[in-house]
Coordinates of C-alpha atoms in Angstrom, one line a residue:
M3 CA 1.0 -82.5 -35.5
S4 CA -2.0 -79.4 -34.7
A5 CA -2.2 -78.4 -31.0
P6 CA -4.4 -79.7 -28.1
L7 CA -7.3 -78.0 -27.5
Q8 CA -9.2 -76.9 -24.4
P9 CA -12.0 -75.0 -23.6
D10 CA -11.9 -71.3 -23.9
A11 CA -8.1 -70.9 -24.0
P12 CA -7.1 -67.2 -23.9
G13 CA -5.4 -65.9 -26.7
R14 CA -5.4 -68.5 -29.3
T15 CA -7.4 -69.5 -32.6
G16 CA -9.7 -72.6 -32.7
V17 CA -13.1 -74.8 -32.3
E18 CA -16.2 -72.3 -32.3
L19 CA -19.5 -74.1 -31.0
L20 CA -22.2 -71.7 -31.7
L21 CA -25.7 -73.4 -29.8
P22 CA -29.2 -73.5 -29.9
A23 CA -31.3 -70.8 -28.0
A24 CA -32.3 -74.4 -27.0
L25 CA -28.9 -75.4 -24.9
A26 CA -28.2 -72.0 -23.9
D27 CA -28.5 -72.6 -20.1
A28 CA -27.0 -75.7 -20.0
A29 CA -24.0 -73.6 -21.1
G30 CA -25.0 -71.2 -18.8
G31 CA -26.6 -68.6 -20.5
R32 CA -23.9 -69.2 -23.8
R33 CA -24.6 -69.9 -27.2
L34 CA -20.8 -70.0 -28.8
L35 CA -18.4 -72.2 -26.5
T36 CA -14.6 -71.4 -28.2
L37 CA -12.0 -74.2 -28.1
R38 CA -8.6 -73.6 -28.4
P39 CA -5.4 -75.0 -28.8
V40 CA -3.6 -75.4 -25.8
S41 CA 0.4 -76.1 -26.6
A42 CA 0.8 -79.7 -24.6
P43 CA 0.5 -82.6 -25.9
V44 CA -1.8 -85.5 -25.5
P45 CA -3.3 -88.4 -27.2
R46 CA -5.0 -87.9 -30.5
T47 CA -8.0 -89.4 -32.4
G48 CA -7.2 -87.9 -35.5
P49 CA -4.6 -89.0 -38.3
A50 CA -1.4 -87.6 -37.8
G51 CA -2.9 -86.1 -34.5
E52 CA -5.5 -84.3 -36.0
T53 CA -8.2 -82.6 -34.3
T54 CA -11.7 -85.0 -35.0
V55 CA -15.3 -83.6 -34.3
A56 CA -14.5 -86.6 -31.3
D57 CA -12.0 -84.6 -29.7
V58 CA -14.1 -81.7 -29.1
L59 CA -17.2 -83.5 -28.2
V60 CA -14.1 -85.4 -25.5
L61 CA -13.3 -82.0 -24.2
L62 CA -17.3 -80.8 -24.5
Q63 CA -18.0 -83.5 -22.5
A64 CA -14.9 -81.7 -19.3
G65 CA -16.3 -78.4 -19.8
Y66 CA -19.9 -78.2 -20.7
P67 CA -20.9 -81.7 -19.0
R68 CA -24.8 -80.6 -19.4
V69 CA -24.8 -79.3 -22.9
Y70 CA -22.6 -83.3 -23.7
R71 CA -25.4 -84.6 -21.9
K72 CA -28.0 -83.2 -24.0
V73 CA -26.0 -83.6 -27.3
C74 CA -24.4 -87.0 -27.3
D75 CA -25.8 -90.6 -25.3
E76 CA -25.0 -92.4 -23.1
K77 CA -22.5 -94.8 -26.0
G78 CA -20.6 -90.9 -26.3
G79 CA -22.5 -91.2 -29.7
L80 CA -23.9 -88.1 -31.0
R81 CA -28.4 -88.0 -30.4
R82 CA -30.5 -89.1 -32.7
Y83 CA -31.7 -85.8 -33.3
V84 CA -28.8 -83.6 -33.2
N85 CA -27.3 -82.5 -36.2
L86 CA -23.8 -81.4 -36.2
Y87 CA -22.7 -79.1 -38.9
L88 CA -18.8 -78.7 -40.0
D89 CA -19.0 -74.5 -41.7
G90 CA -22.1 -75.7 -43.0
E91 CA -22.2 -79.6 -43.7
D92 CA -23.3 -82.1 -42.0
I93 CA -21.1 -84.3 -39.9
R94 CA -22.8 -87.6 -41.1
D95 CA -22.9 -86.5 -44.4
L96 CA -19.1 -86.4 -44.5
D97 CA -16.7 -88.4 -41.8
G98 CA -19.3 -88.5 -38.7
V99 CA -17.4 -87.6 -35.2
A100 CA -13.9 -89.1 -37.2
T101 CA -13.9 -85.9 -38.9
V102 CA -10.5 -84.4 -38.8
L103 CA -11.4 -79.8 -38.5
P104 CA -9.5 -77.7 -39.9
R105 CA -7.9 -75.2 -38.0
H106 CA -10.6 -72.4 -37.7
A107 CA -13.7 -74.6 -37.5
E108 CA -17.0 -73.7 -36.5
L109 CA -19.4 -76.2 -36.0
L110 CA -23.3 -75.3 -35.5
V111 CA -25.3 -77.4 -32.9
L112 CA -28.4 -78.2 -34.4
Q113 CA -31.9 -80.3 -32.6
S114 CA -34.1 -81.3 -35.2
I115 CA -38.0 -80.6 -34.1
A116 CA -40.8 -83.1 -34.3
G117 CA -44.5 -82.2 -34.5
G118 CA -46.7 -81.5 -35.7

C-alpha cells in the first residue's frame, strides 16, 4: 500500500506538480509544487490504496485552494480547458482522475489557450 501524500513534506519523494506561469501567482509565485508521502494511513481512492490523480487534487484543494479553484470546477472535476499530463501523457487518455500514479510521478498542468 502506498503512503498517503501531503503538501511539501520534507525529506520524502513523491508527486511533482508543475504549474504554468499563469498559475504561479495562485501558488505564491511557485511553479513547482511537491506532494510527498507521509506514514499515517488515510483512505485512498486507488486500487490497493495506491495514489491517484484524484488524491493529488484533494491535496491541492487543501494546500493550495487558489490553484485548485483554477484547475477544478465547482463539482471537483477538471475544468474543460485544463489538461493534466502524467509523465508526458494526457490523463484523459489514461484513466482520468482515477489514474494511478507511479512512485515518482510528475504531473504537468497546462491550460488551453483560445483565441483567434
